[in-house]
Amino acid sequence: LYSGGSRLSPQNLIYEWSLNDEKLLKQSGGGKNKLTLDLPNFGVGENEISLTASNLNGNISVKRSAKIKAQSPEVLFYESSELTGTEQLASSIFQMTAGAKLSIIAEPFFMALESLSRARVRWIADGKDLEVTPENPRLLELTAPQGGPFQSNFSFSIEDAKMLFQRAEANLSVISQ
């Protein structure tokens, strides 16, 4: 905001925050120019955040709003290589030749950062639990058998039991010719 050609200090403004037309009184007030929301508490879907900022006597103000959408966590799979890094294109079907090695990284999206560090990771191959590597439990390293074609189905899940809505799972297939 500007008054008399000069910018008003953000600390000298009154901020009134709203979520879906409901005033957030605890986060509104003098100098409160930041809003913190715990997205799992207001669910998945589109929400509107509104802000009215005004000077101390209220004769200068501006109102802005934005729509935000909370997303459910999801997992995508990428081929990974120590030499070339992670591929840019995600896939759920990977092909390999007999005797070849393949590394697949599971990348969770839309999860809280604090959840990623404490989340429980689980890989399952054809119905059986696989051991995960402590260095990177999201990495699946495979070697195709020499003897002809095969197909294996894998599932990956990640879950933070301490935080609501912080769970995702996905499936992939590996085919050898």
mmCIF file with all atom_site columns, N, CA and C in Angstrom, residues 40-99:
data_model
loop_
_atom_site.group_PDB
_atom_site.id
_atom_site.type_symbol
_atom_site.label_atom_id
_atom_site.label_alt_id
_atom_site.label_comp_id
_atom_site.label_asym_id
_atom_site.label_entity_id
_atom_site.label_seq_id
_atom_site.pdbx_PDB_ins_code
_atom_site.Cartn_x
_atom_site.Cartn_y
_atom_site.Cartn_z
_atom_site.occupancy
_atom_site.B_iso_or_equiv
_atom_site.pdbx_formal_charge
_atom_site.auth_seq_id
_atom_site.auth_comp_id
_atom_site.auth_asym_id
_atom_site.auth_atom_id
_atom_site.pdbx_PDB_model_num
ATOM 1   N N  . PRO A 1 40 ? -4.330  -30.377 5.828   1.00 0.00 ? 40 PRO A N  1
ATOM 2   C CA . PRO A 1 40 ? -5.205  -31.524 6.114   1.00 0.00 ? 40 PRO A CA 1
ATOM 3   C C  . PRO A 1 40 ? -6.430  -31.167 6.939   1.00 0.00 ? 40 PRO A C  1
ATOM 4   N N  . ASN A 1 41 ? -6.386  -30.069 7.687   1.00 0.00 ? 41 ASN A N  1
ATOM 5   C CA . ASN A 1 41 ? -7.527  -29.710 8.519   1.00 0.00 ? 41 ASN A CA 1
ATOM 6   C C  . ASN A 1 41 ? -8.698  -29.140 7.732   1.00 0.00 ? 41 ASN A C  1
ATOM 7   N N  . PHE A 1 42 ? -8.479  -28.680 6.499   1.00 0.00 ? 42 PHE A N  1
ATOM 8   C CA . PHE A 1 42 ? -9.632  -28.206 5.749   1.00 0.00 ? 42 PHE A CA 1
ATOM 9   C C  . PHE A 1 42 ? -9.881  -29.012 4.486   1.00 0.00 ? 42 PHE A C  1
ATOM 10  N N  . GLY A 1 43 ? -9.246  -30.164 4.374   1.00 0.00 ? 43 GLY A N  1
ATOM 11  C CA . GLY A 1 43 ? -9.620  -31.161 3.381   1.00 0.00 ? 43 GLY A CA 1
ATOM 12  C C  . GLY A 1 43 ? -9.131  -30.909 1.970   1.00 0.00 ? 43 GLY A C  1
ATOM 13  N N  . VAL A 1 44 ? -9.407  -31.906 1.142   1.00 0.00 ? 44 VAL A N  1
ATOM 14  C CA . VAL A 1 44 ? -9.027  -31.850 -0.261  1.00 0.00 ? 44 VAL A CA 1
ATOM 15  C C  . VAL A 1 44 ? -10.102 -31.080 -1.013  1.00 0.00 ? 44 VAL A C  1
ATOM 16  N N  . GLY A 1 45 ? -9.701  -30.288 -1.975  1.00 0.00 ? 45 GLY A N  1
ATOM 17  C CA . GLY A 1 45 ? -10.636 -29.504 -2.778  1.00 0.00 ? 45 GLY A CA 1
ATOM 18  C C  . GLY A 1 45 ? -10.174 -28.066 -2.833  1.00 0.00 ? 45 GLY A C  1
ATOM 19  N N  . GLU A 1 46 ? -10.954 -27.253 -3.527  1.00 0.00 ? 46 GLU A N  1
ATOM 20  C CA . GLU A 1 46 ? -10.585 -25.863 -3.729  1.00 0.00 ? 46 GLU A CA 1
ATOM 21  C C  . GLU A 1 46 ? -11.065 -25.007 -2.560  1.00 0.00 ? 46 GLU A C  1
ATOM 22  N N  . ASN A 1 47 ? -10.213 -24.093 -2.119  1.00 0.00 ? 47 ASN A N  1
ATOM 23  C CA . ASN A 1 47 ? -10.520 -23.174 -1.027  1.00 0.00 ? 47 ASN A CA 1
ATOM 24  C C  . ASN A 1 47 ? -10.095 -21.782 -1.429  1.00 0.00 ? 47 ASN A C  1
ATOM 25  N N  . GLU A 1 48 ? -10.794 -20.790 -0.903  1.00 0.00 ? 48 GLU A N  1
ATOM 26  C CA . GLU A 1 48 ? -10.452 -19.410 -1.222  1.00 0.00 ? 48 GLU A CA 1
ATOM 27  C C  . GLU A 1 48 ? -9.868  -18.705 0.003   1.00 0.00 ? 48 GLU A C  1
ATOM 28  N N  . ILE A 1 49 ? -8.691  -18.134 -0.199  1.00 0.00 ? 49 ILE A N  1
ATOM 29  C CA . ILE A 1 49 ? -8.022  -17.337 0.823   1.00 0.00 ? 49 ILE A CA 1
ATOM 30  C C  . ILE A 1 49 ? -8.217  -15.870 0.444   1.00 0.00 ? 49 ILE A C  1
ATOM 31  N N  . SER A 1 50 ? -8.652  -15.052 1.381   1.00 0.00 ? 50 SER A N  1
ATOM 32  C CA . SER A 1 50 ? -8.824  -13.622 1.132   1.00 0.00 ? 50 SER A CA 1
ATOM 33  C C  . SER A 1 50 ? -8.012  -12.833 2.152   1.00 0.00 ? 50 SER A C  1
ATOM 34  N N  . LEU A 1 51 ? -7.498  -11.696 1.698   1.00 0.00 ? 51 LEU A N  1
ATOM 35  C CA . LEU A 1 51 ? -6.728  -10.804 2.563   1.00 0.00 ? 51 LEU A CA 1
ATOM 36  C C  . LEU A 1 51 ? -7.160  -9.375  2.297   1.00 0.00 ? 51 LEU A C  1
ATOM 37  N N  . THR A 1 52 ? -7.459  -8.673  3.378   1.00 0.00 ? 52 THR A N  1
ATOM 38  C CA . THR A 1 52 ? -7.680  -7.234  3.300   1.00 0.00 ? 52 THR A CA 1
ATOM 39  C C  . THR A 1 52 ? -6.588  -6.586  4.148   1.00 0.00 ? 52 THR A C  1
ATOM 40  N N  . ALA A 1 53 ? -5.820  -5.712  3.515   1.00 0.00 ? 53 ALA A N  1
ATOM 41  C CA . ALA A 1 53 ? -4.766  -4.978  4.231   1.00 0.00 ? 53 ALA A CA 1
ATOM 42  C C  . ALA A 1 53 ? -5.162  -3.500  4.239   1.00 0.00 ? 53 ALA A C  1
ATOM 43  N N  . SER A 1 54 ? -5.040  -2.872  5.408   1.00 0.00 ? 54 SER A N  1
ATOM 44  C CA . SER A 1 54 ? -5.402  -1.451  5.506   1.00 0.00 ? 54 SER A CA 1
ATOM 45  C C  . SER A 1 54 ? -4.441  -0.735  6.448   1.00 0.00 ? 54 SER A C  1
ATOM 46  N N  . ASN A 1 55 ? -4.406  0.581   6.296   1.00 0.00 ? 55 ASN A N  1
ATOM 47  C CA . ASN A 1 55 ? -3.572  1.360   7.216   1.00 0.00 ? 55 ASN A CA 1
ATOM 48  C C  . ASN A 1 55 ? -4.291  1.458   8.562   1.00 0.00 ? 55 ASN A C  1
ATOM 49  N N  . LEU A 1 56 ? -3.628  2.043   9.555   1.00 0.00 ? 56 LEU A N  1
ATOM 50  C CA . LEU A 1 56 ? -4.145  2.038   10.923  1.00 0.00 ? 56 LEU A CA 1
ATOM 51  C C  . LEU A 1 56 ? -5.507  2.699   11.060  1.00 0.00 ? 56 LEU A C  1
ATOM 52  N N  . ASN A 1 57 ? -5.770  3.809   10.343  1.00 0.00 ? 57 ASN A N  1
ATOM 53  C CA . ASN A 1 57 ? -7.072  4.467   10.485  1.00 0.00 ? 57 ASN A CA 1
ATOM 54  C C  . ASN A 1 57 ? -8.114  3.928   9.502   1.00 0.00 ? 57 ASN A C  1
ATOM 55  N N  . GLY A 1 58 ? -7.743  2.982   8.630   1.00 0.00 ? 58 GLY A N  1
ATOM 56  C CA . GLY A 1 58 ? -8.683  2.301   7.755   1.00 0.00 ? 58 GLY A CA 1
ATOM 57  C C  . GLY A 1 58 ? -9.113  3.047   6.517   1.00 0.00 ? 58 GLY A C  1
ATOM 58  N N  . ASN A 1 59 ? -8.527  4.227   6.261   1.00 0.00 ? 59 ASN A N  1
ATOM 59  C CA . ASN A 1 59 ? -8.960  4.989   5.087   1.00 0.00 ? 59 ASN A CA 1
ATOM 60  C C  . ASN A 1 59 ? -8.273  4.546   3.793   1.00 0.00 ? 59 ASN A C  1
ATOM 61  N N  . ILE A 1 60 ? -7.235  3.708   3.887   1.00 0.00 ? 60 ILE A N  1
ATOM 62  C CA . ILE A 1 60 ? -6.577  3.140   2.710   1.00 0.00 ? 60 ILE A CA 1
ATOM 63  C C  . ILE A 1 60 ? -6.575  1.625   2.883   1.00 0.00 ? 60 ILE A C  1
ATOM 64  N N  . SER A 1 61 ? -7.111  0.899   1.895   1.00 0.00 ? 61 SER A N  1
ATOM 65  C CA . SER A 1 61 ? -7.114  -0.558  2.004   1.00 0.00 ? 61 SER A CA 1
ATOM 66  C C  . SER A 1 61 ? -7.076  -1.195  0.620   1.00 0.00 ? 61 SER A C  1
ATOM 67  N N  . VAL A 1 62 ? -6.707  -2.450  0.620   1.00 0.00 ? 62 VAL A N  1
ATOM 68  C CA . VAL A 1 62 ? -6.704  -3.247  -0.604  1.00 0.00 ? 62 VAL A CA 1
ATOM 69  C C  . VAL A 1 62 ? -7.144  -4.662  -0.227  1.00 0.00 ? 62 VAL A C  1
ATOM 70  N N  . LYS A 1 63 ? -7.898  -5.287  -1.138  1.00 0.00 ? 63 LYS A N  1
ATOM 71  C CA . LYS A 1 63 ? -8.356  -6.649  -0.890  1.00 0.00 ? 63 LYS A CA 1
ATOM 72  C C  . LYS A 1 63 ? -7.939  -7.522  -2.070  1.00 0.00 ? 63 LYS A C  1
ATOM 73  N N  . ARG A 1 64 ? -7.403  -8.694  -1.728  1.00 0.00 ? 64 ARG A N  1
ATOM 74  C CA . ARG A 1 64 ? -6.996  -9.674  -2.734  1.00 0.00 ? 64 ARG A CA 1
ATOM 75  C C  . ARG A 1 64 ? -7.464  -11.048 -2.273  1.00 0.00 ? 64 ARG A C  1
ATOM 76  N N  . SER A 1 65 ? -7.709  -11.920 -3.245  1.00 0.00 ? 65 SER A N  1
ATOM 77  C CA . SER A 1 65 ? -8.062  -13.294 -2.901  1.00 0.00 ? 65 SER A CA 1
ATOM 78  C C  . SER A 1 65 ? -7.432  -14.241 -3.907  1.00 0.00 ? 65 SER A C  1
ATOM 79  N N  . ALA A 1 66 ? -7.286  -15.467 -3.490  1.00 0.00 ? 66 ALA A N  1
ATOM 80  C CA . ALA A 1 66 ? -6.707  -16.500 -4.344  1.00 0.00 ? 66 ALA A CA 1
ATOM 81  C C  . ALA A 1 66 ? -7.358  -17.820 -3.990  1.00 0.00 ? 66 ALA A C  1
ATOM 82  N N  . LYS A 1 67 ? -7.488  -18.674 -4.986  1.00 0.00 ? 67 LYS A N  1
ATOM 83  C CA . LYS A 1 67 ? -8.010  -20.018 -4.752  1.00 0.00 ? 67 LYS A CA 1
ATOM 84  C C  . LYS A 1 67 ? -6.835  -20.977 -4.689  1.00 0.00 ? 67 LYS A C  1
ATOM 85  N N  . ILE A 1 68 ? -6.882  -21.839 -3.682  1.00 0.00 ? 68 ILE A N  1
ATOM 86  C CA . ILE A 1 68 ? -5.847  -22.858 -3.544  1.00 0.00 ? 68 ILE A CA 1
ATOM 87  C C  . ILE A 1 68 ? -6.534  -24.217 -3.479  1.00 0.00 ? 68 ILE A C  1
ATOM 88  N N  . LYS A 1 69 ? -5.811  -25.214 -3.911  1.00 0.00 ? 69 LYS A N  1
ATOM 89  C CA . LYS A 1 69 ? -6.380  -26.554 -3.918  1.00 0.00 ? 69 LYS A CA 1
ATOM 90  C C  . LYS A 1 69 ? -5.421  -27.498 -3.217  1.00 0.00 ? 69 LYS A C  1
ATOM 91  N N  . ALA A 1 70 ? -5.928  -28.167 -2.196  1.00 0.00 ? 70 ALA A N  1
ATOM 92  C CA . ALA A 1 70 ? -5.132  -29.175 -1.499  1.00 0.00 ? 70 ALA A CA 1
ATOM 93  C C  . ALA A 1 70 ? -5.168  -30.453 -2.333  1.00 0.00 ? 70 ALA A C  1
ATOM 94  N N  . GLN A 1 71 ? -4.041  -31.102 -2.444  1.00 0.00 ? 71 GLN A N  1
ATOM 95  C CA . GLN A 1 71 ? -3.929  -32.323 -3.229  1.00 0.00 ? 71 GLN A CA 1
ATOM 96  C C  . GLN A 1 71 ? -3.700  -33.512 -2.313  1.00 0.00 ? 71 GLN A C  1
ATOM 97  N N  . SER A 1 72 ? -4.226  -34.642 -2.706  1.00 0.00 ? 72 SER A N  1
ATOM 98  C CA . SER A 1 72 ? -3.921  -35.881 -1.988  1.00 0.00 ? 72 SER A CA 1
ATOM 99  C C  . SER A 1 72 ? -2.519  -36.327 -2.383  1.00 0.00 ? 72 SER A C  1
ATOM 100 N N  . PRO A 1 73 ? -1.758  -36.877 -1.449  1.00 0.00 ? 73 PRO A N  1
ATOM 101 C CA . PRO A 1 73 ? -0.418  -37.370 -1.799  1.00 0.00 ? 73 PRO A CA 1
ATOM 102 C C  . PRO A 1 73 ? -0.494  -38.445 -2.883  1.00 0.00 ? 73 PRO A C  1
ATOM 103 N N  . GLU A 1 74 ? 0.527   -38.467 -3.732  1.00 0.00 ? 74 GLU A N  1
ATOM 104 C CA . GLU A 1 74 ? 0.631   -39.488 -4.768  1.00 0.00 ? 74 GLU A CA 1
ATOM 105 C C  . GLU A 1 74 ? 2.092   -39.836 -4.991  1.00 0.00 ? 74 GLU A C  1
ATOM 106 N N  . VAL A 1 75 ? 2.319   -40.961 -5.650  1.00 0.00 ? 75 VAL A N  1
ATOM 107 C CA . VAL A 1 75 ? 3.676   -41.445 -5.913  1.00 0.00 ? 75 VAL A CA 1
ATOM 108 C C  . VAL A 1 75 ? 3.844   -41.656 -7.408  1.00 0.00 ? 75 VAL A C  1
ATOM 109 N N  . LEU A 1 76 ? 4.977   -41.198 -7.938  1.00 0.00 ? 76 LEU A N  1
ATOM 110 C CA . LEU A 1 76 ? 5.353   -41.452 -9.327  1.00 0.00 ? 76 LEU A CA 1
ATOM 111 C C  . LEU A 1 76 ? 6.685   -42.195 -9.334  1.00 0.00 ? 76 LEU A C  1
ATOM 112 N N  . PHE A 1 77 ? 6.906   -43.012 -10.376 1.00 0.00 ? 77 PHE A N  1
ATOM 113 C CA . PHE A 1 77 ? 8.132   -43.798 -10.490 1.00 0.00 ? 77 PHE A CA 1
ATOM 114 C C  . PHE A 1 77 ? 8.978   -43.294 -11.645 1.00 0.00 ? 77 PHE A C  1
ATOM 115 N N  . TYR A 1 78 ? 10.301  -43.251 -11.408 1.00 0.00 ? 78 TYR A N  1
ATOM 116 C CA . TYR A 1 78 ? 11.252  -42.802 -12.418 1.00 0.00 ? 78 TYR A CA 1
ATOM 117 C C  . TYR A 1 78 ? 12.422  -43.777 -12.471 1.00 0.00 ? 78 TYR A C  1
ATOM 118 N N  . GLU A 1 79 ? 12.944  -44.008 -13.672 1.00 0.00 ? 79 GLU A N  1
ATOM 119 C CA . GLU A 1 79 ? 14.168  -44.783 -13.790 1.00 0.00 ? 79 GLU A CA 1
ATOM 120 C C  . GLU A 1 79 ? 15.316  -43.916 -13.298 1.00 0.00 ? 79 GLU A C  1
ATOM 121 N N  . SER A 1 80 ? 16.241  -44.519 -12.580 1.00 0.00 ? 80 SER A N  1
ATOM 122 C CA . SER A 1 80 ? 17.351  -43.778 -11.995 1.00 0.00 ? 80 SER A CA 1
ATOM 123 C C  . SER A 1 80 ? 18.665  -44.470 -12.330 1.00 0.00 ? 80 SER A C  1
ATOM 124 N N  . SER A 1 81 ? 19.705  -43.666 -12.524 1.00 0.00 ? 81 SER A N  1
ATOM 125 C CA . SER A 1 81 ? 21.019  -44.195 -12.848 1.00 0.00 ? 81 SER A CA 1
ATOM 126 C C  . SER A 1 81 ? 22.082  -43.359 -12.141 1.00 0.00 ? 81 SER A C  1
ATOM 127 N N  . GLU A 1 82 ? 23.091  -44.034 -11.588 1.00 0.00 ? 82 GLU A N  1
ATOM 128 C CA . GLU A 1 82 ? 24.194  -43.294 -10.960 1.00 0.00 ? 82 GLU A CA 1
ATOM 129 C C  . GLU A 1 82 ? 24.937  -42.454 -11.983 1.00 0.00 ? 82 GLU A C  1
ATOM 130 N N  . LEU A 1 83 ? 24.956  -42.907 -13.225 1.00 0.00 ? 83 LEU A N  1
ATOM 131 C CA . LEU A 1 83 ? 25.688  -42.212 -14.281 1.00 0.00 ? 83 LEU A CA 1
ATOM 132 C C  . LEU A 1 83 ? 24.912  -41.020 -14.846 1.00 0.00 ? 83 LEU A C  1
ATOM 133 N N  . THR A 1 84 ? 23.624  -41.221 -15.142 1.00 0.00 ? 84 THR A N  1
ATOM 134 C CA . THR A 1 84 ? 22.856  -40.169 -15.812 1.00 0.00 ? 84 THR A CA 1
ATOM 135 C C  . THR A 1 84 ? 21.837  -39.473 -14.924 1.00 0.00 ? 84 THR A C  1
ATOM 136 N N  . GLY A 1 85 ? 21.624  -39.957 -13.712 1.00 0.00 ? 85 GLY A N  1
ATOM 137 C CA . GLY A 1 85 ? 20.655  -39.343 -12.810 1.00 0.00 ? 85 GLY A CA 1
ATOM 138 C C  . GLY A 1 85 ? 19.255  -39.902 -13.020 1.00 0.00 ? 85 GLY A C  1
ATOM 139 N N  . THR A 1 86 ? 18.264  -39.148 -12.595 1.00 0.00 ? 86 THR A N  1
ATOM 140 C CA . THR A 1 86 ? 16.871  -39.572 -12.677 1.00 0.00 ? 86 THR A CA 1
ATOM 141 C C  . THR A 1 86 ? 16.254  -39.120 -13.993 1.00 0.00 ? 86 THR A C  1
ATOM 142 N N  . GLU A 1 87 ? 15.566  -40.054 -14.657 1.00 0.00 ? 87 GLU A N  1
ATOM 143 C CA . GLU A 1 87 ? 14.863  -39.717 -15.904 1.00 0.00 ? 87 GLU A CA 1
ATOM 144 C C  . GLU A 1 87 ? 13.780  -38.685 -15.614 1.00 0.00 ? 87 GLU A C  1
ATOM 145 N N  . GLN A 1 88 ? 13.424  -37.917 -16.620 1.00 0.00 ? 88 GLN A N  1
ATOM 146 C CA . GLN A 1 88 ? 12.421  -36.869 -16.432 1.00 0.00 ? 88 GLN A CA 1
ATOM 147 C C  . GLN A 1 88 ? 10.994  -37.363 -16.615 1.00 0.00 ? 88 GLN A C  1
ATOM 148 N N  . LEU A 1 89 ? 10.821  -38.496 -17.289 1.00 0.00 ? 89 LEU A N  1
ATOM 149 C CA . LEU A 1 89 ? 9.493   -39.003 -17.584 1.00 0.00 ? 89 LEU A CA 1
ATOM 150 C C  . LEU A 1 89 ? 9.119   -40.125 -16.615 1.00 0.00 ? 89 LEU A C  1
ATOM 151 N N  . ALA A 1 90 ? 8.009   -39.937 -15.907 1.00 0.00 ? 90 ALA A N  1
ATOM 152 C CA . ALA A 1 90 ? 7.533   -40.961 -14.966 1.00 0.00 ? 90 ALA A CA 1
ATOM 153 C C  . ALA A 1 90 ? 6.866   -42.089 -15.742 1.00 0.00 ? 90 ALA A C  1
ATOM 154 N N  . SER A 1 91 ? 6.865   -43.277 -15.137 1.00 0.00 ? 91 SER A N  1
ATOM 155 C CA . SER A 1 91 ? 6.249   -44.432 -15.783 1.00 0.00 ? 91 SER A CA 1
ATOM 156 C C  . SER A 1 91 ? 5.748   -45.403 -14.722 1.00 0.00 ? 91 SER A C  1
ATOM 157 N N  . SER A 1 92 ? 4.842   -46.284 -15.145 1.00 0.00 ? 92 SER A N  1
ATOM 158 C CA . SER A 1 92 ? 4.409   -47.363 -14.260 1.00 0.00 ? 92 SER A CA 1
ATOM 159 C C  . SER A 1 92 ? 4.738   -48.728 -14.876 1.00 0.00 ? 92 SER A C  1
ATOM 160 N N  . ILE A 1 93 ? 5.322   -48.725 -16.083 1.00 0.00 ? 93 ILE A N  1
ATOM 161 C CA . ILE A 1 93 ? 5.773   -49.951 -16.743 1.00 0.00 ? 93 ILE A CA 1
ATOM 162 C C  . ILE A 1 93 ? 7.213   -49.736 -17.196 1.00 0.00 ? 93 ILE A C  1
ATOM 163 N N  . PHE A 1 94 ? 8.095   -50.653 -16.767 1.00 0.00 ? 94 PHE A N  1
ATOM 164 C CA . PHE A 1 94 ? 9.515   -50.563 -17.109 1.00 0.00 ? 94 PHE A CA 1
ATOM 165 C C  . PHE A 1 94 ? 9.916   -51.842 -17.836 1.00 0.00 ? 94 PHE A C  1
ATOM 166 N N  . GLN A 1 95 ? 10.734  -51.684 -18.875 1.00 0.00 ? 95 GLN A N  1
ATOM 167 C CA . GLN A 1 95 ? 11.209  -52.846 -19.631 1.00 0.00 ? 95 GLN A CA 1
ATOM 168 C C  . GLN A 1 95 ? 12.714  -52.970 -19.458 1.00 0.00 ? 95 GLN A C  1
ATOM 169 N N  . MET A 1 96 ? 13.166  -54.225 -19.428 1.00 0.00 ? 96 MET A N  1
ATOM 170 C CA . MET A 1 96 ? 14.594  -54.473 -19.320 1.00 0.00 ? 96 MET A CA 1
ATOM 171 C C  . MET A 1 96 ? 14.921  -55.767 -20.058 1.00 0.00 ? 96 MET A C  1
ATOM 172 N N  . THR A 1 97 ? 16.186  -55.912 -20.404 1.00 0.00 ? 97 THR A N  1
ATOM 173 C CA . THR A 1 97 ? 16.632  -57.124 -21.089 1.00 0.00 ? 97 THR A CA 1
ATOM 174 C C  . THR A 1 97 ? 17.190  -58.109 -20.064 1.00 0.00 ? 97 THR A C  1
ATOM 175 N N  . ALA A 1 98 ? 17.277  -59.379 -20.462 1.00 0.00 ? 98 ALA A N  1
ATOM 176 C CA . ALA A 1 98 ? 17.771  -60.428 -19.573 1.00 0.00 ? 98 ALA A CA 1
ATOM 177 C C  . ALA A 1 98 ? 19.160  -60.077 -19.047 1.00 0.00 ? 98 ALA A C  1
ATOM 178 N N  . GLY A 1 99 ? 19.347  -60.198 -17.738 1.00 0.00 ? 99 GLY A N  1
ATOM 179 C CA . GLY A 1 99 ? 20.633  -59.924 -17.098 1.00 0.00 ? 99 GLY A CA 1
ATOM 180 C C  . GLY A 1 99 ? 20.912  -58.457 -16.829 1.00 0.00 ? 99 GLY A C  1
#
